[in-house]
PDB file of C-alpha atoms in Angstrom:
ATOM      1  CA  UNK A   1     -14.055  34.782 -11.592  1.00 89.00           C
ATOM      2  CA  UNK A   2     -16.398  34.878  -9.003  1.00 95.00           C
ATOM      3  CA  UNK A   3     -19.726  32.758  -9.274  1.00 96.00           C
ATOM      4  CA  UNK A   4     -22.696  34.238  -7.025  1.00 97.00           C
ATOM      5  CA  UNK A   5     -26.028  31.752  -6.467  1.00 96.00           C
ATOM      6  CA  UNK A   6     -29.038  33.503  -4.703  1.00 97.00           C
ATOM      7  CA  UNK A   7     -31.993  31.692  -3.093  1.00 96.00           C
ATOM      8  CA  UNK A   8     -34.650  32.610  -0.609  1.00 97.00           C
ATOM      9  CA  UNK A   9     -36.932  34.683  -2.990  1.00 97.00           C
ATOM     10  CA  UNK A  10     -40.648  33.898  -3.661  1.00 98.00           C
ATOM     11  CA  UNK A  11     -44.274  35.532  -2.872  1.00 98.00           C
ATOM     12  CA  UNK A  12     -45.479  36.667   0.955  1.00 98.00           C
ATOM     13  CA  UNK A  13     -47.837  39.251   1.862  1.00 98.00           C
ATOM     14  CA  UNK A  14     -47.304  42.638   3.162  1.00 98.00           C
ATOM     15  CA  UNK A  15     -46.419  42.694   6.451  1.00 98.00           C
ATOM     16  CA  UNK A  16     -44.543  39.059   6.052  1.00 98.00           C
ATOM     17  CA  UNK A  17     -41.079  37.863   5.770  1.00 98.00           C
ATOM     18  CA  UNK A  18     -38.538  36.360   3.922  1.00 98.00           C
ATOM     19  CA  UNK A  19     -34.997  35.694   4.095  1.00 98.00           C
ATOM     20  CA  UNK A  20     -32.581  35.364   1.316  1.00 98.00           C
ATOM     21  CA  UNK A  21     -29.268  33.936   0.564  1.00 97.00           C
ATOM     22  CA  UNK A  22     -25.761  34.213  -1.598  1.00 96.00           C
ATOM     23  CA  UNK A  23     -23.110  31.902  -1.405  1.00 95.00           C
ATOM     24  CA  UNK A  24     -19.808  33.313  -3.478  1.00 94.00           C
ATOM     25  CA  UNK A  25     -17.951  30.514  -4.866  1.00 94.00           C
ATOM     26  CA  UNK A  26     -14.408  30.577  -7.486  1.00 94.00           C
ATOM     27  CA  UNK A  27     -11.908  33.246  -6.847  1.00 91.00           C
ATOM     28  CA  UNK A  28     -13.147  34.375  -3.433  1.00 88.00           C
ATOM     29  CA  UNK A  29     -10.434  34.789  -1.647  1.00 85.00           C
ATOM     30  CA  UNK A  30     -10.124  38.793  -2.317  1.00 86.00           C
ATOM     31  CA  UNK A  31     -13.675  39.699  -2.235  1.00 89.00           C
ATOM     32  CA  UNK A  32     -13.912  43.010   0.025  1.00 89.00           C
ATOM     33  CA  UNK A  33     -17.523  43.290  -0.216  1.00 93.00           C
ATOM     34  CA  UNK A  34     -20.992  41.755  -0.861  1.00 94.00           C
ATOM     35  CA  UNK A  35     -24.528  42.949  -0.809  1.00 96.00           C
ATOM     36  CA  UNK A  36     -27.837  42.935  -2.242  1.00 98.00           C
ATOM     37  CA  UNK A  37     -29.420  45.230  -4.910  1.00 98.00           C
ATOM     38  CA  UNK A  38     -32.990  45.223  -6.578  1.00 98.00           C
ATOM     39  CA  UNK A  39     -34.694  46.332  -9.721  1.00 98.00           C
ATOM     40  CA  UNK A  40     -38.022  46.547 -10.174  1.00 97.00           C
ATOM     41  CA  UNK A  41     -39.974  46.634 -13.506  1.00 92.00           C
ATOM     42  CA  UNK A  42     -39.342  49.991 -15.389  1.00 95.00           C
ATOM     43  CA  UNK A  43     -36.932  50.869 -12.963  1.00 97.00           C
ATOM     44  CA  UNK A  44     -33.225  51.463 -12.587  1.00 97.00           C
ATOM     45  CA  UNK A  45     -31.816  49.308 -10.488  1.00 97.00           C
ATOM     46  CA  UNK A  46     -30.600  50.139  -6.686  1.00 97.00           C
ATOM     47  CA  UNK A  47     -28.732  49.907  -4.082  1.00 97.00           C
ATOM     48  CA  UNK A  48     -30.809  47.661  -0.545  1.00 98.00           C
ATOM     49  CA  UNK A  49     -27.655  46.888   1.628  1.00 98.00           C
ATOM     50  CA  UNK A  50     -23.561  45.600   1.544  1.00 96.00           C
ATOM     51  CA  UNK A  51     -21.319  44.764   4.310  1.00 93.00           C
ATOM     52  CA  UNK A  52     -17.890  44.160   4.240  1.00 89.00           C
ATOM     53  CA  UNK A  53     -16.366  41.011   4.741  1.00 81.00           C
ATOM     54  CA  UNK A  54     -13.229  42.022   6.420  1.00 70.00           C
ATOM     55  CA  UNK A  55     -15.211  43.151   9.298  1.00 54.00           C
ATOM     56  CA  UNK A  56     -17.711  42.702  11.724  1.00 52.00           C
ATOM     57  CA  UNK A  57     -21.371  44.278  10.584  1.00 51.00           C
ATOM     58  CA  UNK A  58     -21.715  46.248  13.796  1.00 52.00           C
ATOM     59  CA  UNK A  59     -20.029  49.447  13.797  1.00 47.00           C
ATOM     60  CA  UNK A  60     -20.134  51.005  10.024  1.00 52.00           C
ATOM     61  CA  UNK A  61     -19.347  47.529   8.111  1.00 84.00           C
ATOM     62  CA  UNK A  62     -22.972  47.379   6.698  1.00 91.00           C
ATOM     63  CA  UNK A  63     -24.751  50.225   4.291  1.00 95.00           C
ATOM     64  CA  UNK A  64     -28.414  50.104   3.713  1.00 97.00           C
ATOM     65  CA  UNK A  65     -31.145  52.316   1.565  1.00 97.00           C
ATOM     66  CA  UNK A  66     -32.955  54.188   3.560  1.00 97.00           C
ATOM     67  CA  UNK A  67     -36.212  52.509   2.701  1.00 97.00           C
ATOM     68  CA  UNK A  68     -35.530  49.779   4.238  1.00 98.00           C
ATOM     69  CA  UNK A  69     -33.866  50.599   7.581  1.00 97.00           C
ATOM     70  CA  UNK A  70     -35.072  49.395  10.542  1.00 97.00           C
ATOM     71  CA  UNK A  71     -36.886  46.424   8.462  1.00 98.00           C
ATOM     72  CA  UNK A  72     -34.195  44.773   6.235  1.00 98.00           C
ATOM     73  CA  UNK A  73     -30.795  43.237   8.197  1.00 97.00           C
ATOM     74  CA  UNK A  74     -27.808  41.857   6.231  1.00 96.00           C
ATOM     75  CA  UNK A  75     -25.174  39.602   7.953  1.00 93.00           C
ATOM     76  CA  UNK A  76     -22.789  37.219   6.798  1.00 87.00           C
ATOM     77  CA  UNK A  77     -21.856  33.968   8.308  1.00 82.00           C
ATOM     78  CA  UNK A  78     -18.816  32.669   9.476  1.00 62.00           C
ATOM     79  CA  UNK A  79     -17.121  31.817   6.653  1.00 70.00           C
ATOM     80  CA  UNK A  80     -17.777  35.503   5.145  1.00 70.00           C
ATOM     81  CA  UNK A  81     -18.504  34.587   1.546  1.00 85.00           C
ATOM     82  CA  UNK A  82     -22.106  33.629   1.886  1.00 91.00           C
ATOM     83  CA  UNK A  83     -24.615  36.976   3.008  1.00 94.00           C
ATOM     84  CA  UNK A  84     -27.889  36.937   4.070  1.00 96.00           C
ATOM     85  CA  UNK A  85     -30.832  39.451   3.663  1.00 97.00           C
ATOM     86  CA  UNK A  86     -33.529  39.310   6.551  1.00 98.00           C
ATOM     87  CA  UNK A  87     -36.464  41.424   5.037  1.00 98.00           C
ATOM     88  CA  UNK A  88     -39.249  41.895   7.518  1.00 98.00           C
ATOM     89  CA  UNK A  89     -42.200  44.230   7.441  1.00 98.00           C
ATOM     90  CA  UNK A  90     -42.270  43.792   3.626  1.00 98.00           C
ATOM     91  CA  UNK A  91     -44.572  46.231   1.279  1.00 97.00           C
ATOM     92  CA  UNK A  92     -45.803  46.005  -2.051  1.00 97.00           C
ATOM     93  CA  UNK A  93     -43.250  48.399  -2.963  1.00 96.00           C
ATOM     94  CA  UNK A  94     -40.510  45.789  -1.865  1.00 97.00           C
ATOM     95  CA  UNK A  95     -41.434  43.325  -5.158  1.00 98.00           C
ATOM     96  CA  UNK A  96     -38.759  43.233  -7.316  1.00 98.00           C
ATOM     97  CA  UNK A  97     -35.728  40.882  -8.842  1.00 98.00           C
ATOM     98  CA  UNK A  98     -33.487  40.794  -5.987  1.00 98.00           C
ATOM     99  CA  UNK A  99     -29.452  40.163  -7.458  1.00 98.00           C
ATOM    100  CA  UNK A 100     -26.666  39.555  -5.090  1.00 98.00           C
ATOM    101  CA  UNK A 101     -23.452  41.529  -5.567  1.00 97.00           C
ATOM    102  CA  UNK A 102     -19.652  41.613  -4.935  1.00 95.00           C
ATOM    103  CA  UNK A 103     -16.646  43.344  -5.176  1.00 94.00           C
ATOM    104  CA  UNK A 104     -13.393  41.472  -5.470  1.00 91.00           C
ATOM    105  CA  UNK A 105     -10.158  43.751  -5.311  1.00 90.00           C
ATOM    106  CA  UNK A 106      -8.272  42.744  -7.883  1.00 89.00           C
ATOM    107  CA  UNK A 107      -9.214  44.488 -10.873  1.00 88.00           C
ATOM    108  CA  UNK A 108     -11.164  45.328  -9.095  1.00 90.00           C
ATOM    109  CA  UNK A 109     -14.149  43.314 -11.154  1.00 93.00           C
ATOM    110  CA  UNK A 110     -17.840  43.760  -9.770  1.00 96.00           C
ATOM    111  CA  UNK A 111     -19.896  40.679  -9.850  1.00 97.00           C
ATOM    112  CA  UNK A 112     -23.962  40.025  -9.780  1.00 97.00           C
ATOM    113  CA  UNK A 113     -25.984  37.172  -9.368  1.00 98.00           C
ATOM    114  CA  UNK A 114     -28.517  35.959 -11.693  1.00 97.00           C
ATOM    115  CA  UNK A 115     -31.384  37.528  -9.615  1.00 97.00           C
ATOM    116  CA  UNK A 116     -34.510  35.979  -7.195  1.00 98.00           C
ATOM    117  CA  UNK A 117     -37.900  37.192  -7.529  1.00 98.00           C
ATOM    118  CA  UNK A 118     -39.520  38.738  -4.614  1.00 98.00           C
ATOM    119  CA  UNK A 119     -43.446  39.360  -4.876  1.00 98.00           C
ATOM    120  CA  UNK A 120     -45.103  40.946  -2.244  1.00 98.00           C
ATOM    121  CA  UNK A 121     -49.079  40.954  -2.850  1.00 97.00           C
ATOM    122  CA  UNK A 122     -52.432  40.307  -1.167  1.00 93.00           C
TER     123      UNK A 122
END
């Protein structure tokens, strides 16, 4: 079992950022990977980034959606079980629950967070 808590989410106008946070907690010790996915009303939701945990972030560790490369940066800290989402440059299209994911290897079992809502309006 695997307990994910988001924070970070909230309301900033296009063009602004925000940052937001996971931090794994329970059986964590063979998580493989985290991320961040996000569902917006009527829609299905979808992959934003992951990164592995067993290595760095530079050099094919991370994965993002193409719509939101070059604006949106993942990293993990030091401990590699909490992730971070850096989303700059944001756009109206970018509101949406935001749910933190992860992937433990023994199963393996997939596990989501409870979601934070991002708003991004005038």
């Amino acid at each position: 079992q695997v307990r994910l808590v988001e924070s970070g989410g909230g309301l900033v106008q296009p063009g602004g950022s925000l940052r937001l946070s996971c931090a794994a907690s329970g059986s964590i010790l063979s998580i493989s990977t985290m991320g961040w996915y996000r569902q917006a009303p009527g829609k299905e939701r979808e992959l934003v980034a992951t990164t592995q945990l067993g290595g760095s972030t530079i050099g094919g560790s991370t994965n993002y959606a193409d719509s939101v490369k070059g604006r949106f940066s993942i990293s993990r800290d030091n401990a590699k079980y909490t992730v971070s989402l850096q989303m700059n440059s944001l756009k109206p299209e970018g509101t949406a629950v935001y749910f933190c994911y992860c992937r433990r290897e023994i199963g393996p079992s997939d596990y989501w967070g409870q979601g934070t809502q991002v708003t991004v309006s005038s």
